[in-house]
mmCIF file of C-alpha atoms in Angstrom:
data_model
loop_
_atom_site.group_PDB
_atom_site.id
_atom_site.type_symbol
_atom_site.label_atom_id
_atom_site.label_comp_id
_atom_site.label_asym_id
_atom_site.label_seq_id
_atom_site.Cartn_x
_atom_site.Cartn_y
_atom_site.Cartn_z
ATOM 1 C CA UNK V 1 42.334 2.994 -50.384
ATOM 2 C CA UNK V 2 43.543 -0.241 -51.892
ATOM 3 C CA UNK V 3 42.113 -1.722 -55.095
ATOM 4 C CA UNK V 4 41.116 -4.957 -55.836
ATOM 5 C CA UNK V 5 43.779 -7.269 -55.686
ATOM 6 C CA UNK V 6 44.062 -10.548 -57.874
ATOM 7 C CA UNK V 7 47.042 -13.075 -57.418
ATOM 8 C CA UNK V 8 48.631 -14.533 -59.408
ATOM 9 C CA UNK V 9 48.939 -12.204 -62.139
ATOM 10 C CA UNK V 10 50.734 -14.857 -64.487
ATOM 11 C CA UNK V 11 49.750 -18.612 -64.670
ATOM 12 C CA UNK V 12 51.100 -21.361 -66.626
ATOM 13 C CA UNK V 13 49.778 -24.714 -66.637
ATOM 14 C CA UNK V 14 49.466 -28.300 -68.621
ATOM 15 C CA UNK V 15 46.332 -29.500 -69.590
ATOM 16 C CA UNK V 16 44.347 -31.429 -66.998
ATOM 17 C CA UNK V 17 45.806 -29.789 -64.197
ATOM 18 C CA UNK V 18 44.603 -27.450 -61.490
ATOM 19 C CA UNK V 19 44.322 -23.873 -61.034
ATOM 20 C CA UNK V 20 43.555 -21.757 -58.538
ATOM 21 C CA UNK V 21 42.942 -17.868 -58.730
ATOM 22 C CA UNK V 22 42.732 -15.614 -55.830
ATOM 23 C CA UNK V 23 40.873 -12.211 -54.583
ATOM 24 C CA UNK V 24 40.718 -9.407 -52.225
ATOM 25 C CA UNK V 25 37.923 -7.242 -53.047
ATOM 26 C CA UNK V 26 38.039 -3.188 -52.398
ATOM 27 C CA UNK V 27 36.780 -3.280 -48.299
ATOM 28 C CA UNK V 28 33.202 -2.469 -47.679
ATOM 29 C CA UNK V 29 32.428 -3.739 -51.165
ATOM 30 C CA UNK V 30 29.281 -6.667 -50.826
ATOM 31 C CA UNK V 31 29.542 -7.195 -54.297
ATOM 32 C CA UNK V 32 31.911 -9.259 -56.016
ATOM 33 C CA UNK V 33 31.977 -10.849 -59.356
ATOM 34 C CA UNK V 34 34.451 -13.227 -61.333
ATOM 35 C CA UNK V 35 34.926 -11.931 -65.130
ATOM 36 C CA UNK V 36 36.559 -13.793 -67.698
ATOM 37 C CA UNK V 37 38.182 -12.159 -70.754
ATOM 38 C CA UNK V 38 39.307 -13.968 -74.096
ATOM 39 C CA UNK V 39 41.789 -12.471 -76.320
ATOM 40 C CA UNK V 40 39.968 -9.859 -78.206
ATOM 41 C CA UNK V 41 36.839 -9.929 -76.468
ATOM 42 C CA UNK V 42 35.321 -8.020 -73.504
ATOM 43 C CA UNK V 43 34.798 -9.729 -70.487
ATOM 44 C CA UNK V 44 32.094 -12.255 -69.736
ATOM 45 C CA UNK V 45 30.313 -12.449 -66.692
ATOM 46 C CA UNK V 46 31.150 -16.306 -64.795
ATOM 47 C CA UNK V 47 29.677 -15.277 -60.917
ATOM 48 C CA UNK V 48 28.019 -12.784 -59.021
ATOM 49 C CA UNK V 49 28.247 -12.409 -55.358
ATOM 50 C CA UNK V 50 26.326 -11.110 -52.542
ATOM 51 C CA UNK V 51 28.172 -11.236 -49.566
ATOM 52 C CA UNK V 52 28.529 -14.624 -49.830
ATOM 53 C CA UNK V 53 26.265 -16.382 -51.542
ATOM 54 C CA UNK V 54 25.929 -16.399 -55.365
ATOM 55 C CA UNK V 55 23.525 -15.008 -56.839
ATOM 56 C CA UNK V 56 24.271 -15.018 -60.390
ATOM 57 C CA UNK V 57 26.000 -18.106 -61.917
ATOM 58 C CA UNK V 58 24.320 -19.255 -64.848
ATOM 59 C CA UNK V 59 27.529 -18.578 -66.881
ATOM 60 C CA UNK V 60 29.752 -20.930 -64.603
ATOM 61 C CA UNK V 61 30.368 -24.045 -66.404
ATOM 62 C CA UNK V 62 29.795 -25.802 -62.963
ATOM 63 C CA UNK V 63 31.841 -29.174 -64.321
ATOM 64 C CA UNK V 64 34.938 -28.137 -64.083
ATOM 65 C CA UNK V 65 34.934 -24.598 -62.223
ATOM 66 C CA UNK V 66 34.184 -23.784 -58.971
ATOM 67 C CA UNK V 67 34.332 -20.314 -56.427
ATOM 68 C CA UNK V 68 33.638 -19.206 -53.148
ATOM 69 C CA UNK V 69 33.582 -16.336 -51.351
ATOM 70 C CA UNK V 70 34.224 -17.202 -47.537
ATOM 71 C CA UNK V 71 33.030 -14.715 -44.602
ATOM 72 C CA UNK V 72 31.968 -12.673 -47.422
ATOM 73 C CA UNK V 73 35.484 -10.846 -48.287
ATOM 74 C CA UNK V 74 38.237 -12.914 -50.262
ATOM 75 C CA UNK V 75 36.674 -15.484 -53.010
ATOM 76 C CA UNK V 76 38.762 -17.911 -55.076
ATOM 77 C CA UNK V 77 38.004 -19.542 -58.218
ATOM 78 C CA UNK V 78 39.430 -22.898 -59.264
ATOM 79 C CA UNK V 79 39.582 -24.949 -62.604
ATOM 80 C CA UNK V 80 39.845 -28.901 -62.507
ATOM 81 C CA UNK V 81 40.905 -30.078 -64.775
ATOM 82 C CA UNK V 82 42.046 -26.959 -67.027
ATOM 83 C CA UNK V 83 41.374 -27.317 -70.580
ATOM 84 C CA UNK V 84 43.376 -25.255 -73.412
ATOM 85 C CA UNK V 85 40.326 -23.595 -74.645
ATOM 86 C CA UNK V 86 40.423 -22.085 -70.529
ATOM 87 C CA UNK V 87 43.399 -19.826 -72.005
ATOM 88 C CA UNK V 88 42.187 -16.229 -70.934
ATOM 89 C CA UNK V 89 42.351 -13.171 -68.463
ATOM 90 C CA UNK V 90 40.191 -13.780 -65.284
ATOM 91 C CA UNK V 91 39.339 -10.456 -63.732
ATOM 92 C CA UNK V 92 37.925 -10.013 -60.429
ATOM 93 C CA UNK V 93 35.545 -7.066 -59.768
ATOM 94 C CA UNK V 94 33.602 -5.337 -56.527
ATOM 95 C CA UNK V 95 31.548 -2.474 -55.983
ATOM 96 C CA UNK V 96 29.094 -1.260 -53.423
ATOM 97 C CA UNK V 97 26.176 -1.838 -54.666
ATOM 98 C CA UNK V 98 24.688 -4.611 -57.281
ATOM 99 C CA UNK V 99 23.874 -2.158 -60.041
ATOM 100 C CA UNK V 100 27.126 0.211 -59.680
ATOM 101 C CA UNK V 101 30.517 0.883 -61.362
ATOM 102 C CA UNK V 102 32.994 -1.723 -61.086
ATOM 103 C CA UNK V 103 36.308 -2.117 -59.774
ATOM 104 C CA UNK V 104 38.912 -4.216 -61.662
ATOM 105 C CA UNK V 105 41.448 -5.759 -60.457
ATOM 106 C CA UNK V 106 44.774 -6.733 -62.609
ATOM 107 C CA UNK V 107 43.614 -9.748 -63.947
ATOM 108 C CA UNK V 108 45.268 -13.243 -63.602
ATOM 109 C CA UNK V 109 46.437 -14.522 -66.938
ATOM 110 C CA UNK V 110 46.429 -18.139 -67.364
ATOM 111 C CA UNK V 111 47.744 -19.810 -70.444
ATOM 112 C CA UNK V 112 47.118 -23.577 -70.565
ATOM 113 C CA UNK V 113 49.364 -25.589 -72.697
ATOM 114 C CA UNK F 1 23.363 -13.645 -78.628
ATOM 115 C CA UNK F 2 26.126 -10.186 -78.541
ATOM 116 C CA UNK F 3 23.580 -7.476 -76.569
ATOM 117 C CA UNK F 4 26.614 -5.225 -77.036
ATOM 118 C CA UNK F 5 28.385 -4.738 -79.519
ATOM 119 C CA UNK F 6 31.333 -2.142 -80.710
ATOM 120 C CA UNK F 7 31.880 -2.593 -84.533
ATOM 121 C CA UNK F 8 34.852 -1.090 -84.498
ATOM 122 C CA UNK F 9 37.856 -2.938 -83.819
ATOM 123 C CA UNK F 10 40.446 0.043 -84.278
ATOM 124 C CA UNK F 11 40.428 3.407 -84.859
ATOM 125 C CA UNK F 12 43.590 6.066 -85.158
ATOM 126 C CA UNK F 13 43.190 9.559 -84.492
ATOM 127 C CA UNK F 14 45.543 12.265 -84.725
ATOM 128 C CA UNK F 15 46.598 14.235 -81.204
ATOM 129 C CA UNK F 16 43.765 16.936 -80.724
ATOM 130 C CA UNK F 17 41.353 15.796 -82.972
ATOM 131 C CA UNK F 18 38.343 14.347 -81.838
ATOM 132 C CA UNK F 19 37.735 10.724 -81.064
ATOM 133 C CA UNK F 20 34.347 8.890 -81.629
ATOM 134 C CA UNK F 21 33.932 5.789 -80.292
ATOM 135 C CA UNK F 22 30.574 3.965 -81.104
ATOM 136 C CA UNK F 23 28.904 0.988 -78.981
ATOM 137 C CA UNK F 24 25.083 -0.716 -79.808
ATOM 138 C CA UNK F 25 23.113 -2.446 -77.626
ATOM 139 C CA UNK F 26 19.629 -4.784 -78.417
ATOM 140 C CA UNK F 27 18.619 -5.186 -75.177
ATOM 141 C CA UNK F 28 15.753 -2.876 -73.899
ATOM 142 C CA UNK F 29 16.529 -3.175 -70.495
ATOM 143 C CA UNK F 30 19.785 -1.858 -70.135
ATOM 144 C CA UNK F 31 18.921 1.301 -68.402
ATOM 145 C CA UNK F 32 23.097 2.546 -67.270
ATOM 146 C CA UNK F 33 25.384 2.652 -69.599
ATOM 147 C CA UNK F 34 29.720 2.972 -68.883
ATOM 148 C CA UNK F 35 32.489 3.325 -70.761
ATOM 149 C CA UNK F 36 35.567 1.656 -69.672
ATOM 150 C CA UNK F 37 39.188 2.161 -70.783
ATOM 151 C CA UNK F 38 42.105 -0.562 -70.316
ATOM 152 C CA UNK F 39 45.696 -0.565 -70.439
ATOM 153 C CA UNK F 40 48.031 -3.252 -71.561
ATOM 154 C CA UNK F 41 48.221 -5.922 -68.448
ATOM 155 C CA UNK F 42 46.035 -3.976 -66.191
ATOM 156 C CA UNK F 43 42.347 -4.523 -65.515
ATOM 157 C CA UNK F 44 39.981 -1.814 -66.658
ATOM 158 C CA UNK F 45 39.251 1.213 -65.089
ATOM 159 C CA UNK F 46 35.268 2.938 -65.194
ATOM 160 C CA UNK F 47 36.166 6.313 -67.481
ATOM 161 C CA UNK F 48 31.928 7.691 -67.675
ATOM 162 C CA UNK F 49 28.820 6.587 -67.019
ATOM 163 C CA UNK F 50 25.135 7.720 -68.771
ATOM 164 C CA UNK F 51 22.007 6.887 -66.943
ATOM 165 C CA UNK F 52 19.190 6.188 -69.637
ATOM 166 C CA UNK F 53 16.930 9.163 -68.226
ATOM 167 C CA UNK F 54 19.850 11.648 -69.919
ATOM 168 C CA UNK F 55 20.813 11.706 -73.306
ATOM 169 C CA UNK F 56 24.629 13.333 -72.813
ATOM 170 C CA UNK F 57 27.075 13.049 -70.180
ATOM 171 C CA UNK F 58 29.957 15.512 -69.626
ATOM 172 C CA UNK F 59 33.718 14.825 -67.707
ATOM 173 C CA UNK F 60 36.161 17.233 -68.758
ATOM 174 C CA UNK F 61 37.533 15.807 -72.519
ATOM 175 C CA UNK F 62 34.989 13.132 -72.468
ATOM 176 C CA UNK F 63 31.224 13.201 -73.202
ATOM 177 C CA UNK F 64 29.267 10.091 -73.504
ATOM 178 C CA UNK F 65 25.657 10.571 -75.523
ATOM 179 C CA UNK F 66 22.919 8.062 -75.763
ATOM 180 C CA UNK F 67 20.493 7.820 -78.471
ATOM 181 C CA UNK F 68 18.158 5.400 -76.788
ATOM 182 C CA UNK F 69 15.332 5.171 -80.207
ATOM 183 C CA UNK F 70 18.691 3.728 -81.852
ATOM 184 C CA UNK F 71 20.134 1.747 -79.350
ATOM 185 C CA UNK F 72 23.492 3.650 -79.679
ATOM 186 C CA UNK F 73 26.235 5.629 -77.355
ATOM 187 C CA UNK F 74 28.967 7.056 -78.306
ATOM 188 C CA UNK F 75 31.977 8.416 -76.113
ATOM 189 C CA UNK F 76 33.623 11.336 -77.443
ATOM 190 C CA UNK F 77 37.290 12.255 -76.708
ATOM 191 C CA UNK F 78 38.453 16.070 -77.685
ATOM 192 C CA UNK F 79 40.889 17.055 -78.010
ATOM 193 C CA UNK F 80 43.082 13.543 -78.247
ATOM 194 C CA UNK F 81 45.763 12.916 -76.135
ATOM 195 C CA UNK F 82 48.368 10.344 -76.924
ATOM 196 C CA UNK F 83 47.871 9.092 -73.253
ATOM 197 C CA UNK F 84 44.562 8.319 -74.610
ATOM 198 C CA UNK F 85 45.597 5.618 -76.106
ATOM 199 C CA UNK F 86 43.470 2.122 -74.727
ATOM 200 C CA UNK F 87 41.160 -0.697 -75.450
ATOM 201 C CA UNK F 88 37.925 1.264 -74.912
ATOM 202 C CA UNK F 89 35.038 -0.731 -73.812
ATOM 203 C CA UNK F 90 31.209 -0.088 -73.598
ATOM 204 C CA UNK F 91 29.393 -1.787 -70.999
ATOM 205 C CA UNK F 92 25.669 -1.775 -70.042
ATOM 206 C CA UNK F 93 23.078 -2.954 -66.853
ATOM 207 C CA UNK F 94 19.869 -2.747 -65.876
ATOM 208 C CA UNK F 95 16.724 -4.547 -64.840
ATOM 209 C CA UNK F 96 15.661 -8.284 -66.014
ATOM 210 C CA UNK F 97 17.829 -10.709 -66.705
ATOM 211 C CA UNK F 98 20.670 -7.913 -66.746
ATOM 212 C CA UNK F 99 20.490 -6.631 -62.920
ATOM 213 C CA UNK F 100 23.675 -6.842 -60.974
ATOM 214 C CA UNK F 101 25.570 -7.139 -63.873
ATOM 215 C CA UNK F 102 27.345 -5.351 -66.738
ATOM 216 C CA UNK F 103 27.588 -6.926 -70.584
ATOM 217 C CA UNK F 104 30.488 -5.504 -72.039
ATOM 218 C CA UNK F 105 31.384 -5.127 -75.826
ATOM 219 C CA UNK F 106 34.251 -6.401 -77.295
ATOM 220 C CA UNK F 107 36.356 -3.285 -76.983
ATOM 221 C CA UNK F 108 37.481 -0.537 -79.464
ATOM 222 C CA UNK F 109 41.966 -0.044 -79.829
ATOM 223 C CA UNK F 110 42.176 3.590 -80.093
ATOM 224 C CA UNK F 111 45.476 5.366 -80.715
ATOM 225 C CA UNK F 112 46.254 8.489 -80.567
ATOM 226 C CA UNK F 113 49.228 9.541 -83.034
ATOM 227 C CA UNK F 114 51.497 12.490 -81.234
#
């Protein structure tokens, strides 16, 4: 069974610009949530989905990000404009159920510059 | 506001000794409790899991125990592998304002000297 997969692993932008990050959640998996990690920290809750609405995103700052999970499956989550203090690992998670073990995925690093 | 926290940043252990990794929590809702372990560019991985109705939690080398009058787990590695050798992370749910999600700590670097 595959695992959840993130793309792109590596990202390097300016300041200001856009960013995009990608994922395919483990299949069957109705839960899906967008983590972000700072060097040295654990990670930090930014979304919660069910299915595809979002139920949780009271850690979003809503003025420059942005996700969504279409049809349910695949969800993206964008940054515009990227800031430097954005700098971190954003790591995608699913499971079955809302109060389970998650599944990582790889992470996507971004570094903004 | 940290709801859980792992005051340990590092901690070296020699191969086949034990390895005690602490986590503490404030939150009285947090009724599941997990340990994760991570790897250098990968994403973490779910390594054991208490439920808050059990105080100890056995899989193979690792036993997780949960003093819930203290607010404290612990995840116990024996004997120590050098393969062992991760960010360790404590993470807790539950009902409230915590359902559906996990808070993690900030991690523990264990290494595990051959």
């Amino acid at each position: 069974e595959a695992g959840v997969v993130q793309s792109p692993r590596y990202k390097i932008i300016e300041k200001k610009q856009p960013v995009a990050f990608w994922c395919n959640p483990i299949s069957g998996h109705n839960t899906l949530y967008w983590y972000r990690q700072n060097l040295g920290q654990g990670p930090e809750l930014l979304i919660r989905y069910e299915n595809e609405e979002a139920v949780d995103d009271s850690q979003l700052p809503k003025d420059r990000f942005s996700a969504e999970r279409l049809k349910g499956v695949d969800s993206t989550l964008k940054i515009q404009p990227a800031e430097l203090g954005d700098s971190a690992v954003y790591l995608c998670a699913s499971s079955w159920v809302a109060a389970g073990e998650l599944f990582f995925g790889e992470g996507s690093r971004l570094t903004v510059l | 506001d940290q709801q859980v926290k792992q005051n340990s940043p590092s901690l070296s252990v020699q191969e086949g000794r034990i390895s005690i990794l602490n986590c503490d929590y404030t939150n009285s809702m947090f009724d599941y409790f997990l340990w994760y372990k991570k790897y250098p560019a990968e994403g973490p991985t779910f390594l054991i899991s208490i439920s808050s109705i059990k105080d100890k939690n056995e899989d193979g080398r690792f036993t997780v125990f949960l003093n819930k009058s203290a607010k404290h787990l612990s995840l116990h590695i024996v004997p120590s592998q050098p393969g062992d050798s991760a960010v360790y992370f404590c993470a807790a749910g539950g009902g409230g304002t915590s359902y559906g999600k996990l808070t993690f700590g900030q991690g523990t670097i264990l290494t595990v000297h051959p």
